[in-house]
Amino acid sequence: SSEARLADSLGHKSPVHDTIQNTHDCYNNCMTFLMEKASNGSGFGVVLATHNADSGRLASKKASELNIDKENGKIEFAQLYGMSDALSFGLKRAGFNVSKYMPFGPVETAI
């Protein structure tokens, strides 16, 4: 809400989606686009940083549909340390590479 208030005070459109579902839909559409690009031999991989279990399941299913090899670095998942451990463990059990990241330093600097 702070981003929306700031944008409004500056006379700009809010950079934040109106609903959480719109946010999830946008993330999932971007995720799908990147996974399709990564699967077509373009030479790059994708790290999907999400705490949303539905997005994790969707990505897992999409990786299977696109025949993305879980071990070749084309796809990896990441979550903030201490969050969404069930998602992290589930994805790891499914054979995906999973990372936990931990910001370090003063909040003002880390953000």
N, CA, C and O atoms as a MOPAC input file, in Angstrom:
PM7 MOZYME 1SCF
protein

 N      0.82500 1    -1.20500 1     0.00000 1
 C      0.00000 1     0.00000 1     0.00000 1
 C      0.86200 1     1.25900 1     0.00000 1
 O      0.42800 1     2.30000 1    -0.49500 1
 N      2.06600 1     1.18400 1     0.54100 1
 C      2.91800 1     2.37800 1     0.56600 1
 C      3.34000 1     2.78200 1    -0.84500 1
 O      3.44000 1     3.97200 1    -1.14400 1
 N      3.58800 1     1.79700 1    -1.71800 1
 C      3.95800 1     2.11200 1    -3.09400 1
 C      2.81200 1     2.81100 1    -3.81200 1
 O      3.03200 1     3.76300 1    -4.56000 1
 N      1.59000 1     2.34000 1    -3.58800 1
 C      0.41500 1     2.95300 1    -4.22700 1
 C      0.21500 1     4.38300 1    -3.72800 1
 O     -0.08800 1     5.27900 1    -4.51700 1
 N      0.38300 1     4.59900 1    -2.42700 1
 C      0.23100 1     5.95500 1    -1.86600 1
 C      1.29300 1     6.90100 1    -2.42500 1
 O      0.99100 1     8.04000 1    -2.78200 1
 N      2.51900 1     6.43000 1    -2.50000 1
 C      3.59800 1     7.26700 1    -3.02200 1
 C      3.32500 1     7.62100 1    -4.48600 1
 O      3.44700 1     8.78300 1    -4.87700 1
 N      2.96300 1     6.64700 1    -5.27800 1
 C      2.66700 1     6.91200 1    -6.68800 1
 C      1.54100 1     7.92900 1    -6.81200 1
 O      1.62100 1     8.86000 1    -7.61400 1
 N      0.49000 1     7.74700 1    -6.01300 1
 C     -0.64600 1     8.67500 1    -6.04900 1
 C     -0.20400 1    10.09400 1    -5.67800 1
 O     -0.63000 1    11.06700 1    -6.30000 1
 N      0.64200 1    10.20100 1    -4.67200 1
 C      1.09500 1    11.52800 1    -4.24200 1
 C      1.94200 1    12.21300 1    -5.31200 1
 O      2.04200 1    13.44000 1    -5.33900 1
 N      2.54900 1    11.42100 1    -6.19000 1
 C      3.37600 1    11.96300 1    -7.26800 1
 C      2.61100 1    12.09500 1    -8.58300 1
 O      3.15800 1    12.50900 1    -9.60500 1
 N      1.31700 1    11.72700 1    -8.52600 1
 C      0.48300 1    11.82200 1    -9.72500 1
 C      0.71200 1    10.70800 1   -10.73000 1
 O      0.43400 1    10.86600 1   -11.91800 1
 N      1.22600 1     9.56600 1   -10.24200 1
 C      1.48800 1     8.42400 1   -11.11700 1
 C      0.49800 1     7.30100 1   -10.83200 1
 O     -0.09100 1     7.23200 1    -9.75300 1
 N      0.32800 1     6.43200 1   -11.80800 1
 C     -0.47400 1     5.22600 1   -11.62600 1
 C      0.27600 1     4.29400 1   -10.66200 1
 O      1.50500 1     4.23800 1   -10.67400 1
 N     -0.46100 1     3.58400 1    -9.85000 1
 C      0.15700 1     2.65100 1    -8.90900 1
 C      0.93800 1     1.57400 1    -9.66300 1
 O      0.43800 1     1.01700 1   -10.64000 1
 N      2.16300 1     1.27600 1    -9.21500 1
 C      2.94800 1     0.21200 1    -9.84000 1
 C      2.56400 1    -1.17900 1    -9.32100 1
 O      3.12800 1    -2.18600 1    -9.74800 1
 N      1.60900 1    -1.22000 1    -8.40800 1
 C      1.22000 1    -2.46500 1    -7.75100 1
 C     -0.12200 1    -2.92400 1    -8.31800 1
 O     -1.01100 1    -2.10900 1    -8.56300 1
 N     -0.25800 1    -4.21200 1    -8.52100 1
 C     -1.52500 1    -4.76500 1    -9.01200 1
 C     -2.64400 1    -4.48900 1    -8.01300 1
 O     -2.40900 1    -4.37800 1    -6.81000 1
 N     -3.85600 1    -4.38100 1    -8.53100 1
 C     -5.00900 1    -4.06100 1    -7.69500 1
 C     -5.40300 1    -5.18500 1    -6.74000 1
 O     -5.93200 1    -4.92700 1    -5.65900 1
 N     -5.14400 1    -6.43200 1    -7.14000 1
 C     -5.51600 1    -7.56900 1    -6.29100 1
 C     -4.34500 1    -8.54500 1    -6.19200 1
 O     -3.45700 1    -8.55800 1    -7.04500 1
 N     -4.35800 1    -9.35000 1    -5.15500 1
 C     -3.32300 1   -10.37300 1    -4.99500 1
 C     -3.41800 1   -11.38900 1    -6.12800 1
 O     -2.39800 1   -11.90800 1    -6.58100 1
 N     -4.63900 1   -11.68000 1    -6.59200 1
 C     -4.79100 1   -12.62500 1    -7.70000 1
 C     -4.16700 1   -12.06800 1    -8.97400 1
 O     -3.55500 1   -12.81600 1    -9.73600 1
 N     -4.31200 1   -10.76700 1    -9.21700 1
 C     -3.65400 1   -10.15600 1   -10.37700 1
 C     -2.13600 1   -10.27200 1   -10.25700 1
 O     -1.44500 1   -10.48800 1   -11.25300 1
 N     -1.62400 1   -10.13000 1    -9.04300 1
 C     -0.18600 1   -10.27900 1    -8.80800 1
 C      0.25300 1   -11.70100 1    -9.12900 1
 O      1.25300 1   -11.90500 1    -9.81600 1
 N     -0.49300 1   -12.68500 1    -8.63200 1
 C     -0.15900 1   -14.08900 1    -8.90800 1
 C     -0.24100 1   -14.38600 1   -10.40200 1
 O      0.63700 1   -15.05000 1   -10.95200 1
 N     -1.28300 1   -13.90000 1   -11.05500 1
 C     -1.44800 1   -14.14200 1   -12.49400 1
 C     -0.28400 1   -13.56300 1   -13.28500 1
 O      0.23400 1   -14.20600 1   -14.19900 1
 N      0.12800 1   -12.34200 1   -12.93200 1
 C      1.25000 1   -11.70200 1   -13.61200 1
 C      2.52600 1   -12.51500 1   -13.41000 1
 O      3.25400 1   -12.77800 1   -14.36800 1
 N      2.79700 1   -12.91100 1   -12.17000 1
 C      3.98900 1   -13.71100 1   -11.88500 1
 C      3.95600 1   -15.00700 1   -12.69100 1
 O      4.94400 1   -15.37100 1   -13.33000 1
 N      2.81700 1   -15.70400 1   -12.65900 1
 C      2.71500 1   -16.98900 1   -13.34700 1
 C      2.87400 1   -16.83600 1   -14.85600 1
 O      3.49000 1   -17.68800 1   -15.49700 1
 N      2.33600 1   -15.77700 1   -15.42800 1
 C      2.49400 1   -15.54400 1   -16.86400 1
 C      3.95900 1   -15.26300 1   -17.21400 1
 O      4.47400 1   -15.78500 1   -18.20200 1
 N      4.62200 1   -14.44600 1   -16.40800 1
 C      6.04800 1   -14.16200 1   -16.62800 1
 C      6.88400 1   -15.43000 1   -16.45400 1
 O      7.79200 1   -15.69800 1   -17.24100 1
 N      6.57000 1   -16.20000 1   -15.42200 1
 C      7.26800 1   -17.44700 1   -15.15400 1
 C      7.14400 1   -18.40000 1   -16.34200 1
 O      8.13100 1   -18.99300 1   -16.77600 1
 N      5.93200 1   -18.54100 1   -16.86100 1
 C      5.69100 1   -19.43000 1   -17.99900 1
 C      6.48200 1   -18.96300 1   -19.22200 1
 O      7.10000 1   -19.77500 1   -19.91100 1
 N      6.46200 1   -17.66500 1   -19.48900 1
 C      7.20700 1   -17.10000 1   -20.61100 1
 C      8.70000 1   -17.43000 1   -20.49200 1
 O      9.31800 1   -17.88000 1   -21.45700 1
 N      9.27300 1   -17.20300 1   -19.30400 1
 C     10.69800 1   -17.45400 1   -19.10700 1
 C     11.03400 1   -18.93900 1   -19.20700 1
 O     12.07500 1   -19.30900 1   -19.75100 1
 N     10.16000 1   -19.78200 1   -18.68800 1
 C     10.40200 1   -21.22200 1   -18.76500 1
 C     10.36400 1   -21.69800 1   -20.21300 1
 O     11.15900 1   -22.55000 1   -20.61000 1
 N      9.45500 1   -21.15600 1   -20.99000 1
 C      9.38800 1   -21.51900 1   -22.40700 1
 C     10.66300 1   -21.09400 1   -23.13000 1
 O     11.18700 1   -21.84400 1   -23.95400 1
 N     11.16200 1   -19.89900 1   -22.82700 1
 C     12.40600 1   -19.42600 1   -23.43800 1
 C     13.59000 1   -20.30100 1   -23.00600 1
 O     14.44800 1   -20.63400 1   -23.82300 1
 N     13.63300 1   -20.66600 1   -21.73500 1
 C     14.73100 1   -21.49400 1   -21.22600 1
 C     14.70600 1   -22.89800 1   -21.82300 1
 O     15.74900 1   -23.54100 1   -21.93700 1
 N     13.53600 1   -23.37000 1   -22.19900 1
 C     13.42700 1   -24.74000 1   -22.69600 1
 C     13.74900 1   -24.86300 1   -24.18000 1
 O     13.93800 1   -25.97400 1   -24.67500 1
 N     13.81600 1   -23.74900 1   -24.89400 1
 C     13.96300 1   -23.84000 1   -26.34700 1
 C     15.40400 1   -23.77500 1   -26.83000 1
 O     15.65100 1   -23.47500 1   -27.99800 1
 N     16.35000 1   -24.04900 1   -25.95500 1
 C     17.74900 1   -24.06500 1   -26.36500 1
 C     18.38700 1   -22.69800 1   -26.44100 1
 O     19.41000 1   -22.52600 1   -27.10300 1
 N     17.80000 1   -21.72700 1   -25.77400 1
 C     18.31100 1   -20.36100 1   -25.84000 1
 C     19.60400 1   -20.17100 1   -25.05100 1
 O     20.23600 1   -19.11800 1   -25.15000 1
 N     20.00200 1   -21.16200 1   -24.27800 1
 C     21.26000 1   -21.07100 1   -23.55200 1
 C     21.18400 1   -20.43900 1   -22.17700 1
 O     22.21800 1   -20.22400 1   -21.54500 1
 N     20.00100 1   -20.14000 1   -21.70200 1
 C     19.91600 1   -19.59100 1   -20.35400 1
 C     18.94600 1   -20.40600 1   -19.51900 1
 O     18.12700 1   -21.16400 1   -20.03900 1
 N     19.05800 1   -20.23000 1   -18.21800 1
 C     18.15800 1   -20.88400 1   -17.28400 1
 C     17.38100 1   -19.83800 1   -16.52200 1
 O     17.55400 1   -18.63800 1   -16.73700 1
 N     16.52600 1   -20.29400 1   -15.63400 1
 C     15.67700 1   -19.38600 1   -14.88100 1
 C     15.64300 1   -19.81100 1   -13.41900 1
 O     15.52100 1   -20.99400 1   -13.10100 1
 N     15.75300 1   -18.82300 1   -12.53900 1
 C     15.57300 1   -19.04300 1   -11.11100 1
 C     14.22100 1   -18.45500 1   -10.75400 1
 O     13.98200 1   -17.26100 1   -10.93700 1
 N     13.34900 1   -19.29300 1   -10.25000 1
 C     12.00500 1   -18.87400 1    -9.87800 1
 C     11.95200 1   -18.66300 1    -8.37700 1
 O     11.92900 1   -19.62000 1    -7.60200 1
 N     11.93300 1   -17.41200 1    -7.97800 1
 C     11.90000 1   -17.05100 1    -6.56600 1
 C     10.45400 1   -16.77600 1    -6.18500 1
 O      9.92000 1   -15.70300 1    -6.46800 1
 N      9.83400 1   -17.73700 1    -5.54900 1
 C      8.44000 1   -17.59100 1    -5.15000 1
 C      8.20200 1   -18.24200 1    -3.80300 1
 O      8.83900 1   -19.23600 1    -3.45500 1
 N      7.28100 1   -17.67100 1    -3.05300 1
 C      6.80900 1   -18.28200 1    -1.81100 1
 C      5.41000 1   -18.83200 1    -1.99000 1
 O      4.81500 1   -19.34800 1    -1.04300 1
 N      4.88500 1   -18.72600 1    -3.19600 1
 C      3.51900 1   -19.15000 1    -3.49700 1
 C      3.51600 1   -20.61600 1    -3.91400 1
 O      4.08200 1   -20.97600 1    -4.94600 1
 N      2.87700 1   -21.45800 1    -3.11000 1
 C      2.85100 1   -22.89400 1    -3.39200 1
 C      2.16700 1   -23.19200 1    -4.71400 1
 O      2.59300 1   -24.09400 1    -5.43500 1
 N      1.11200 1   -22.45500 1    -5.04700 1
 C      0.42900 1   -22.68400 1    -6.32400 1
 C      1.35200 1   -22.39300 1    -7.50000 1
 O      1.34700 1   -23.12300 1    -8.49100 1
 N      2.13900 1   -21.33700 1    -7.39500 1
 C      3.09900 1   -21.01700 1    -8.45400 1
 C      4.16800 1   -22.09700 1    -8.55300 1
 O      4.59300 1   -22.44400 1    -9.65600 1
 N      4.60800 1   -22.63200 1    -7.42000 1
 C      5.57700 1   -23.72400 1    -7.42300 1
 C      5.03100 1   -24.96200 1    -8.10200 1
 O      5.72500 1   -25.59800 1    -8.89600 1
 N      3.78900 1   -25.30800 1    -7.79600 1
 C      3.16000 1   -26.46800 1    -8.44600 1
 C      3.00200 1   -26.23900 1    -9.94900 1
 O      3.26400 1   -27.13400 1   -10.75200 1
 N      2.57400 1   -25.04100 1   -10.31800 1
 C      2.41800 1   -24.71200 1   -11.73000 1
 C      3.75300 1   -24.81700 1   -12.46100 1
 O      3.81700 1   -25.36500 1   -13.56200 1
 N      4.81400 1   -24.29600 1   -11.85600 1
 C      6.14400 1   -24.35100 1   -12.47300 1
 C      6.62200 1   -25.79300 1   -12.61100 1
 O      7.20000 1   -26.16100 1   -13.63300 1
 N      6.38400 1   -26.60100 1   -11.59400 1
 C      6.77100 1   -28.00300 1   -11.64400 1
 C      6.06000 1   -28.71300 1   -12.79500 1
 O      6.67800 1   -29.47000 1   -13.54300 1
 N      4.78000 1   -28.46700 1   -12.92800 1
 C      3.99100 1   -29.07200 1   -14.01200 1
 C      4.47100 1   -28.56200 1   -15.36700 1
 O      4.61500 1   -29.34000 1   -16.31000 1
 N      4.71600 1   -27.26300 1   -15.46600 1
 C      5.17100 1   -26.66600 1   -16.72500 1
 C      6.53900 1   -27.20700 1   -17.11200 1
 O      6.79000 1   -27.45800 1   -18.29100 1
 N      7.43200 1   -27.39200 1   -16.13800 1
 C      8.75900 1   -27.95400 1   -16.42000 1
 C      8.62600 1   -29.34600 1   -17.02900 1
 O      9.35100 1   -29.70100 1   -17.95800 1
 N      7.69800 1   -30.12100 1   -16.49700 1
 C      7.46000 1   -31.45900 1   -17.03700 1
 C      6.91200 1   -31.37900 1   -18.46500 1
 O      7.36300 1   -32.10800 1   -19.34700 1
 N      5.94500 1   -30.49700 1   -18.68700 1
 C      5.36100 1   -30.33300 1   -20.02500 1
 C      6.41900 1   -29.90100 1   -21.04600 1
 O      6.38100 1   -30.32600 1   -22.20100 1
 N      7.34600 1   -29.06900 1   -20.62300 1
 C      8.37100 1   -28.53200 1   -21.51600 1
 C      9.62000 1   -29.41000 1   -21.58200 1
 O     10.58000 1   -29.08600 1   -22.28100 1
 N      9.59800 1   -30.52400 1   -20.84500 1
 C     10.74600 1   -31.44100 1   -20.78200 1
 C     12.01900 1   -30.73300 1   -20.32900 1
 O     13.09800 1   -30.97500 1   -20.86900 1
 N     11.88800 1   -29.86300 1   -19.34000 1
 C     13.05300 1   -29.18200 1   -18.78900 1
 C     13.73300 1   -30.12700 1   -17.80300 1
 O     13.12600 1   -30.57600 1   -16.83000 1
 N     14.98800 1   -30.41500 1   -18.06900 1
 C     15.77700 1   -31.28400 1   -17.20400 1
 C     16.02200 1   -30.57600 1   -15.87100 1
 O     16.53100 1   -29.45600 1   -15.83900 1
 N     15.66000 1   -31.23000 1   -14.78900 1
 C     15.78300 1   -30.63300 1   -13.45100 1
 C     17.22600 1   -30.46100 1   -13.00200 1
 O     17.50600 1   -29.66700 1   -12.10400 1
 N     18.12700 1   -31.18300 1   -13.60700 1
 C     19.51100 1   -31.19000 1   -13.12600 1
 C     20.46700 1   -30.36300 1   -13.97400 1
 O     21.62900 1   -30.22600 1   -13.59400 1
 N     20.04300 1   -29.80800 1   -15.09500 1
 C     20.99000 1   -29.15200 1   -15.99300 1
 C     21.09500 1   -27.64300 1   -15.81200 1
 O     21.73100 1   -26.96800 1   -16.62200 1
 N     20.48400 1   -27.10800 1   -14.76500 1
 C     20.59100 1   -25.69000 1   -14.49900 1
 C     19.62600 1   -24.82300 1   -15.27200 1
 O     19.70100 1   -23.59700 1   -15.19100 1
 N     18.71900 1   -25.43000 1   -16.02200 1
 C     17.73100 1   -24.65400 1   -16.77600 1
 C     16.64100 1   -24.09700 1   -15.86700 1
 O     15.99700 1   -23.10100 1   -16.19900 1
 N     16.43400 1   -24.74200 1   -14.71800 1
 C     15.41500 1   -24.27000 1   -13.78400 1
 C     15.89000 1   -24.51000 1   -12.35800 1
 O     16.44700 1   -25.55700 1   -12.02900 1
 N     15.65500 1   -23.51900 1   -11.53900 1
 C     15.97500 1   -23.62200 1   -10.12000 1
 C     14.94300 1   -22.79400 1    -9.36200 1
 O     14.39000 1   -21.83000 1    -9.89200 1
 N     14.70000 1   -23.17600 1    -8.14500 1
 C     13.76800 1   -22.44500 1    -7.28900 1
 C     14.52500 1   -21.81900 1    -6.13400 1
 O     15.56500 1   -22.32500 1    -5.71200 1
 N     13.99700 1   -20.71000 1    -5.62300 1
 C     14.63100 1   -20.03800 1    -4.48800 1
 C     13.55800 1   -19.41900 1    -3.60600 1
 O     12.56700 1   -18.87000 1    -4.08800 1
 N     13.78100 1   -19.52100 1    -2.32100 1
 C     12.90900 1   -18.88400 1    -1.33500 1
 C     13.76700 1   -18.19800 1    -0.29100 1
 O     14.90900 1   -18.58200 1    -0.03900 1
 N     13.19000 1   -17.18800 1     0.29800 1
 C     13.83700 1   -16.47700 1     1.39000 1
 C     13.99500 1   -17.43400 1     2.57900 1
 O     13.06400 1   -18.16200 1     2.92400 1
 N     15.16200 1   -17.42600 1     3.19000 1
 C     15.43700 1   -18.28900 1     4.33200 1
 C     14.37000 1   -18.09400 1     5.40900 1
 O     14.08100 1   -16.97000 1     5.81800 1
 N     13.79200 1   -19.20800 1     5.85900 1
 C     12.78000 1   -19.17300 1     6.90900 1
 C     11.36100 1   -19.05700 1     6.38600 1
 O     10.41200 1   -19.05700 1     7.17000 1
 N     11.20000 1   -18.95900 1     5.07600 1
 C      9.85600 1   -18.85200 1     4.50500 1
 C      9.61500 1   -19.99300 1     3.52900 1
 O     10.52000 1   -20.42900 1     2.81700 1
 N      8.39800 1   -20.45600 1     3.51200 1
 C      7.94100 1   -21.46300 1     2.54900 1
 C      8.80500 1   -22.71600 1     2.53000 1
 O      9.10700 1   -23.26100 1     1.46800 1
 N      9.19800 1   -23.16700 1     3.71700 1
 C     10.01500 1   -24.37300 1     3.78900 1
 C      9.29800 1   -25.59100 1     3.21700 1
 O      9.93500 1   -26.44100 1     2.59500 1
 N      7.98000 1   -25.69100 1     3.41600 1
 C      7.23800 1   -26.82900 1     2.86400 1
 C      7.33700 1   -26.83500 1     1.34100 1
 O      7.50100 1   -27.89300 1     0.73400 1
 N      7.23800 1   -25.67200 1     0.72800 1
 C      7.38800 1   -25.56900 1    -0.72300 1
 C      8.80100 1   -25.96500 1    -1.13500 1
 O      8.97600 1   -26.73700 1    -2.07800 1
 N      9.80500 1   -25.44800 1    -0.44000 1
 C     11.20100 1   -25.76900 1    -0.75000 1
 C     11.44900 1   -27.27100 1    -0.66400 1
 O     12.03800 1   -27.86200 1    -1.57000 1
 N     11.00000 1   -27.88500 1     0.42400 1
 C     11.22600 1   -29.32200 1     0.60900 1
 C     10.47300 1   -30.13700 1    -0.43700 1
 O     10.99900 1   -31.12500 1    -0.94800 1
 N      9.24600 1   -29.73100 1    -0.75900 1
 C      8.46400 1   -30.44100 1    -1.78200 1
 C      9.13200 1   -30.38000 1    -3.14800 1
 O      9.20600 1   -31.38700 1    -3.85300 1
 N      9.61300 1   -29.20800 1    -3.51900 1
 C     10.29000 1   -29.06200 1    -4.80900 1
 C     11.58400 1   -29.86800 1    -4.82500 1
 O     11.91300 1   -30.48500 1    -5.83900 1
 N     12.31800 1   -29.87200 1    -3.72100 1
 C     13.55800 1   -30.64800 1    -3.64400 1
 C     13.25700 1   -32.13900 1    -3.75500 1
 O     13.95400 1   -32.86900 1    -4.45900 1
 N     12.20800 1   -32.58700 1    -3.05300 1
 C     11.81900 1   -34.00500 1    -3.15000 1
 C     11.42100 1   -34.37300 1    -4.57900 1
 O     11.59800 1   -35.51700 1    -4.99800 1
 N     10.88700 1   -33.41200 1    -5.32200 1
 C     10.50600 1   -33.64900 1    -6.71200 1
 C     11.71000 1   -33.62000 1    -7.65000 1
 O     11.56900 1   -33.85900 1    -8.84900 1
 N     12.90000 1   -33.32800 1    -7.10300 1
 C     14.12300 1   -33.39300 1    -7.88500 1
 C     14.65700 1   -32.06800 1    -8.39700 1
 O     15.63500 1   -32.04600 1    -9.14400 1
 N     14.03700 1   -30.96600 1    -8.01300 1
 C     14.49900 1   -29.65200 1    -8.46600 1
 C     15.62900 1   -29.13700 1    -7.58500 1
 O     15.73600 1   -29.50800 1    -6.41700 1
 N     16.46700 1   -28.28200 1    -8.15500 1
 C     17.46600 1   -27.55900 1    -7.37700 1
 C     16.74500 1   -26.43100 1    -6.64700 1
 O     15.98000 1   -25.67900 1    -7.25100 1
 N     16.99400 1   -26.32000 1    -5.35000 1
 C     16.34100 1   -25.30700 1    -4.52500 1
 C     17.39800 1   -24.58500 1    -3.70000 1
 O     18.27700 1   -25.21000 1    -3.10700 1
 N     17.30000 1   -23.27100 1    -3.67300 1
 C     18.21000 1   -22.45700 1    -2.86900 1
 C     17.41300 1   -21.66000 1    -1.85300 1
 O     16.25700 1   -21.30500 1    -2.08300 1
 N     18.04400 1   -21.39200 1    -0.74100 1
 C     17.49900 1   -20.45600 1     0.23700 1
 C     18.44000 1   -19.26100 1     0.24500 1
 O     19.66000 1   -19.42400 1     0.24400 1
 N     17.88000 1   -18.08200 1     0.25200 1
 C     18.72900 1   -16.90700 1     0.30300 1
 C     18.42800 1   -16.12300 1     1.56000 1
 O     17.30300 1   -16.10400 1     2.06100 1
 N     19.47400 1   -15.47300 1     2.05500 1
 C     19.34500 1   -14.73800 1     3.30300 1
 C     19.99800 1   -13.37200 1     3.13700 1
 O     21.22300 1   -13.26600 1     3.08300 1
 N     19.18300 1   -12.33200 1     3.05700 1
 C     19.76000 1   -10.99400 1     3.00400 1
 C     20.54800 1   -10.72600 1     4.28400 1
 O     20.18700 1   -11.20500 1     5.35900 1
 N     21.61500 1    -9.96400 1     4.15800 1
 C     22.46500 1    -9.68600 1     5.29200 1
 C     22.75400 1    -8.19300 1     5.33200 1
 O     23.08700 1    -7.58700 1     4.31300 1
 N     22.62700 1    -7.61900 1     6.49500 1
 C     22.96400 1    -6.21300 1     6.66700 1
 C     21.77200 1    -5.41000 1     7.15200 1
 O     20.70100 1    -5.96100 1     7.40900 1
 N     21.96100 1    -4.12000 1     7.27400 1
 C     20.88000 1    -3.25800 1     7.72900 1
 C     19.70400 1    -3.30800 1     6.74500 1
 O     19.90700 1    -3.39000 1     5.53300 1
 N     18.50100 1    -3.26000 1     7.26300 1
 C     17.30600 1    -3.34500 1     6.43300 1
 C     17.34500 1    -2.31800 1     5.31000 1
 O     17.02400 1    -2.64200 1     4.16700 1
 N     17.73200 1    -1.09100 1     5.61900 1
 C     17.75500 1    -0.02300 1     4.61800 1
 C     18.69000 1    -0.37900 1     3.45600 1
 O     18.40700 1    -0.05200 1     2.30300 1
 N     19.78500 1    -1.04000 1     3.76200 1
 C     20.74900 1    -1.41400 1     2.74400 1
 C     20.29600 1    -2.65900 1     1.98600 1
 O     20.41300 1    -2.72500 1     0.76200 1
 N     19.78000 1    -3.64500 1     2.71900 1
 C     19.38300 1    -4.91200 1     2.11400 1
 C     18.20600 1    -4.74000 1     1.16000 1
 O     18.13200 1    -5.40700 1     0.12800 1
 N     17.29600 1    -3.85100 1     1.50700 1
 C     16.12400 1    -3.65100 1     0.64200 1
 C     16.54000 1    -2.84600 1    -0.57400 1
 O     15.71200 1    -2.55900 1    -1.43800 1

